């Protein structure tokens, strides 16, 4: 969050293809939720996320973003190129 504020970042790209999280939903969801709430306090306007192969993790992320009313546009992508193109517009 600090870098987002210090560098006045407006668009973020998260590449989750290679990440590994081995925790239960009740542990993982509050962490992601807090991250999303903190992100909403920055000037970030758009977040593109290249999804992982984990159905569980993608379910949690989608649930957190859908359950929070945010001033941030959020989209998930299966490939990098469309994610980058979406962020540019």
mmCIF file with all atom_site columns, C-alpha atoms in Angstrom:
data_model
loop_
_atom_site.group_PDB
_atom_site.id
_atom_site.type_symbol
_atom_site.label_atom_id
_atom_site.label_alt_id
_atom_site.label_comp_id
_atom_site.label_asym_id
_atom_site.label_entity_id
_atom_site.label_seq_id
_atom_site.pdbx_PDB_ins_code
_atom_site.Cartn_x
_atom_site.Cartn_y
_atom_site.Cartn_z
_atom_site.occupancy
_atom_site.B_iso_or_equiv
_atom_site.pdbx_formal_charge
_atom_site.auth_seq_id
_atom_site.auth_comp_id
_atom_site.auth_asym_id
_atom_site.auth_atom_id
_atom_site.pdbx_PDB_model_num
ATOM 1  C CA . UNK A 1 1  ? 0.000   0.000   0.000   1.00 0.00 ? 1  UNK A CA 1
ATOM 2  C CA . UNK A 1 2  ? 2.824   2.350   0.860   1.00 0.00 ? 2  UNK A CA 1
ATOM 3  C CA . UNK A 1 3  ? 4.309   2.118   -2.654  1.00 0.00 ? 3  UNK A CA 1
ATOM 4  C CA . UNK A 1 4  ? 0.884   2.674   -4.194  1.00 0.00 ? 4  UNK A CA 1
ATOM 5  C CA . UNK A 1 5  ? 0.579   5.892   -2.237  1.00 0.00 ? 5  UNK A CA 1
ATOM 6  C CA . UNK A 1 6  ? 4.181   7.076   -2.603  1.00 0.00 ? 6  UNK A CA 1
ATOM 7  C CA . UNK A 1 7  ? 4.259   6.570   -6.369  1.00 0.00 ? 7  UNK A CA 1
ATOM 8  C CA . UNK A 1 8  ? 0.614   7.580   -6.960  1.00 0.00 ? 8  UNK A CA 1
ATOM 9  C CA . UNK A 1 9  ? -0.111  4.290   -8.710  1.00 0.00 ? 9  UNK A CA 1
ATOM 10 C CA . UNK A 1 10 ? -3.428  4.166   -10.546 1.00 0.00 ? 10 UNK A CA 1
ATOM 11 C CA . UNK A 1 11 ? -3.262  0.717   -12.195 1.00 0.00 ? 11 UNK A CA 1
ATOM 12 C CA . UNK A 1 12 ? -2.038  -2.588  -10.831 1.00 0.00 ? 12 UNK A CA 1
ATOM 13 C CA . UNK A 1 13 ? -1.352  -5.926  -12.467 1.00 0.00 ? 13 UNK A CA 1
ATOM 14 C CA . UNK A 1 14 ? -1.164  -9.043  -10.291 1.00 0.00 ? 14 UNK A CA 1
ATOM 15 C CA . UNK A 1 15 ? 0.241   -12.194 -11.820 1.00 0.00 ? 15 UNK A CA 1
ATOM 16 C CA . UNK A 1 16 ? -1.032  -15.042 -9.637  1.00 0.00 ? 16 UNK A CA 1
ATOM 17 C CA . UNK A 1 17 ? -0.165  -17.856 -12.047 1.00 0.00 ? 17 UNK A CA 1
ATOM 18 C CA . UNK A 1 18 ? 2.773   -19.150 -10.027 1.00 0.00 ? 18 UNK A CA 1
ATOM 19 C CA . UNK A 1 19 ? 1.705   -18.270 -6.481  1.00 0.00 ? 19 UNK A CA 1
ATOM 20 C CA . UNK A 1 20 ? 1.016   -20.968 -3.936  1.00 0.00 ? 20 UNK A CA 1
ATOM 21 C CA . UNK A 1 21 ? -1.158  -20.518 -0.867  1.00 0.00 ? 21 UNK A CA 1
ATOM 22 C CA . UNK A 1 22 ? -1.746  -23.471 1.399   1.00 0.00 ? 22 UNK A CA 1
ATOM 23 C CA . UNK A 1 23 ? -4.184  -22.088 3.965   1.00 0.00 ? 23 UNK A CA 1
ATOM 24 C CA . UNK A 1 24 ? -7.872  -22.562 4.653   1.00 0.00 ? 24 UNK A CA 1
ATOM 25 C CA . UNK A 1 25 ? -10.461 -20.092 3.347   1.00 0.00 ? 25 UNK A CA 1
ATOM 26 C CA . UNK A 1 26 ? -11.268 -18.789 6.832   1.00 0.00 ? 26 UNK A CA 1
ATOM 27 C CA . UNK A 1 27 ? -7.600  -17.725 7.162   1.00 0.00 ? 27 UNK A CA 1
ATOM 28 C CA . UNK A 1 28 ? -7.005  -16.583 3.585   1.00 0.00 ? 28 UNK A CA 1
ATOM 29 C CA . UNK A 1 29 ? -10.253 -14.618 3.036   1.00 0.00 ? 29 UNK A CA 1
ATOM 30 C CA . UNK A 1 30 ? -9.740  -12.059 5.857   1.00 0.00 ? 30 UNK A CA 1
ATOM 31 C CA . UNK A 1 31 ? -6.206  -11.356 4.631   1.00 0.00 ? 31 UNK A CA 1
ATOM 32 C CA . UNK A 1 32 ? -7.387  -10.739 1.077   1.00 0.00 ? 32 UNK A CA 1
ATOM 33 C CA . UNK A 1 33 ? -10.332 -8.715  2.349   1.00 0.00 ? 33 UNK A CA 1
ATOM 34 C CA . UNK A 1 34 ? -8.084  -6.446  4.414   1.00 0.00 ? 34 UNK A CA 1
ATOM 35 C CA . UNK A 1 35 ? -5.764  -6.014  1.423   1.00 0.00 ? 35 UNK A CA 1
ATOM 36 C CA . UNK A 1 36 ? -8.712  -4.973  -0.763  1.00 0.00 ? 36 UNK A CA 1
ATOM 37 C CA . UNK A 1 37 ? -9.993  -2.529  1.858   1.00 0.00 ? 37 UNK A CA 1
ATOM 38 C CA . UNK A 1 38 ? -6.522  -1.009  2.215   1.00 0.00 ? 38 UNK A CA 1
ATOM 39 C CA . UNK A 1 39 ? -6.204  -0.785  -1.556  1.00 0.00 ? 39 UNK A CA 1
ATOM 40 C CA . UNK A 1 40 ? -9.449  1.213   -1.647  1.00 0.00 ? 40 UNK A CA 1
ATOM 41 C CA . UNK A 1 41 ? -7.745  3.903   0.467   1.00 0.00 ? 41 UNK A CA 1
ATOM 42 C CA . UNK A 1 42 ? -5.179  4.527   -2.288  1.00 0.00 ? 42 UNK A CA 1
ATOM 43 C CA . UNK A 1 43 ? -5.585  6.227   -5.665  1.00 0.00 ? 43 UNK A CA 1
ATOM 44 C CA . UNK A 1 44 ? -5.583  2.881   -7.489  1.00 0.00 ? 44 UNK A CA 1
ATOM 45 C CA . UNK A 1 45 ? -8.368  2.878   -10.074 1.00 0.00 ? 45 UNK A CA 1
ATOM 46 C CA . UNK A 1 46 ? -7.923  -0.433  -11.898 1.00 0.00 ? 46 UNK A CA 1
ATOM 47 C CA . UNK A 1 47 ? -6.658  -3.862  -10.884 1.00 0.00 ? 47 UNK A CA 1
ATOM 48 C CA . UNK A 1 48 ? -6.051  -6.632  -13.397 1.00 0.00 ? 48 UNK A CA 1
ATOM 49 C CA . UNK A 1 49 ? -5.285  -10.098 -12.096 1.00 0.00 ? 49 UNK A CA 1
ATOM 50 C CA . UNK A 1 50 ? -3.945  -13.019 -14.085 1.00 0.00 ? 50 UNK A CA 1
ATOM 51 C CA . UNK A 1 51 ? -5.556  -15.963 -12.340 1.00 0.00 ? 51 UNK A CA 1
ATOM 52 C CA . UNK A 1 52 ? -3.910  -18.973 -10.754 1.00 0.00 ? 52 UNK A CA 1
ATOM 53 C CA . UNK A 1 53 ? -4.786  -22.575 -11.436 1.00 0.00 ? 53 UNK A CA 1
ATOM 54 C CA . UNK A 1 54 ? -6.237  -22.901 -7.918  1.00 0.00 ? 54 UNK A CA 1
ATOM 55 C CA . UNK A 1 55 ? -10.023 -23.014 -8.103  1.00 0.00 ? 55 UNK A CA 1
ATOM 56 C CA . UNK A 1 56 ? -10.142 -22.538 -4.326  1.00 0.00 ? 56 UNK A CA 1
ATOM 57 C CA . UNK A 1 57 ? -8.001  -19.381 -4.343  1.00 0.00 ? 57 UNK A CA 1
ATOM 58 C CA . UNK A 1 58 ? -9.844  -17.881 -7.298  1.00 0.00 ? 58 UNK A CA 1
ATOM 59 C CA . UNK A 1 59 ? -13.157 -18.521 -5.553  1.00 0.00 ? 59 UNK A CA 1
ATOM 60 C CA . UNK A 1 60 ? -11.932 -16.671 -2.440  1.00 0.00 ? 60 UNK A CA 1
ATOM 61 C CA . UNK A 1 61 ? -10.545 -13.712 -4.419  1.00 0.00 ? 61 UNK A CA 1
ATOM 62 C CA . UNK A 1 62 ? -13.704 -13.384 -6.522  1.00 0.00 ? 62 UNK A CA 1
ATOM 63 C CA . UNK A 1 63 ? -15.862 -13.600 -3.391  1.00 0.00 ? 63 UNK A CA 1
ATOM 64 C CA . UNK A 1 64 ? -13.869 -10.878 -1.595  1.00 0.00 ? 64 UNK A CA 1
ATOM 65 C CA . UNK A 1 65 ? -13.970 -8.491  -4.553  1.00 0.00 ? 65 UNK A CA 1
ATOM 66 C CA . UNK A 1 66 ? -17.680 -9.130  -5.159  1.00 0.00 ? 66 UNK A CA 1
ATOM 67 C CA . UNK A 1 67 ? -18.609 -8.653  -1.485  1.00 0.00 ? 67 UNK A CA 1
ATOM 68 C CA . UNK A 1 68 ? -16.903 -5.267  -1.156  1.00 0.00 ? 68 UNK A CA 1
ATOM 69 C CA . UNK A 1 69 ? -18.216 -2.079  -2.701  1.00 0.00 ? 69 UNK A CA 1
ATOM 70 C CA . UNK A 1 70 ? -15.062 -0.575  -4.152  1.00 0.00 ? 70 UNK A CA 1
ATOM 71 C CA . UNK A 1 71 ? -14.162 2.509   -6.152  1.00 0.00 ? 71 UNK A CA 1
ATOM 72 C CA . UNK A 1 72 ? -11.750 0.235   -8.063  1.00 0.00 ? 72 UNK A CA 1
ATOM 73 C CA . UNK A 1 73 ? -12.404 -1.600  -11.316 1.00 0.00 ? 73 UNK A CA 1
ATOM 74 C CA . UNK A 1 74 ? -11.333 -5.240  -10.995 1.00 0.00 ? 74 UNK A CA 1
ATOM 75 C CA . UNK A 1 75 ? -11.010 -7.851  -13.726 1.00 0.00 ? 75 UNK A CA 1
ATOM 76 C CA . UNK A 1 76 ? -9.538  -11.344 -13.815 1.00 0.00 ? 76 UNK A CA 1
ATOM 77 C CA . UNK A 1 77 ? -7.806  -12.752 -16.875 1.00 0.00 ? 77 UNK A CA 1
ATOM 78 C CA . UNK A 1 78 ? -6.405  -16.123 -17.849 1.00 0.00 ? 78 UNK A CA 1
ATOM 79 C CA . UNK A 1 79 ? -3.576  -14.584 -19.905 1.00 0.00 ? 79 UNK A CA 1
ATOM 80 C CA . UNK A 1 80 ? -1.206  -11.647 -19.466 1.00 0.00 ? 80 UNK A CA 1
ATOM 81 C CA . UNK A 1 81 ? -1.752  -9.828  -22.779 1.00 0.00 ? 81 UNK A CA 1
ATOM 82 C CA . UNK A 1 82 ? -5.501  -9.130  -22.380 1.00 0.00 ? 82 UNK A CA 1
ATOM 83 C CA . UNK A 1 83 ? -4.877  -8.002  -18.781 1.00 0.00 ? 83 UNK A CA 1
ATOM 84 C CA . UNK A 1 84 ? -2.294  -5.450  -19.905 1.00 0.00 ? 84 UNK A CA 1
ATOM 85 C CA . UNK A 1 85 ? -4.532  -4.220  -22.715 1.00 0.00 ? 85 UNK A CA 1
ATOM 86 C CA . UNK A 1 86 ? -7.461  -3.778  -20.332 1.00 0.00 ? 86 UNK A CA 1
ATOM 87 C CA . UNK A 1 87 ? -5.293  -1.745  -17.942 1.00 0.00 ? 87 UNK A CA 1
ATOM 88 C CA . UNK A 1 88 ? -4.238  0.591   -20.773 1.00 0.00 ? 88 UNK A CA 1
ATOM 89 C CA . UNK A 1 89 ? -7.842  1.637   -21.510 1.00 0.00 ? 89 UNK A CA 1
#
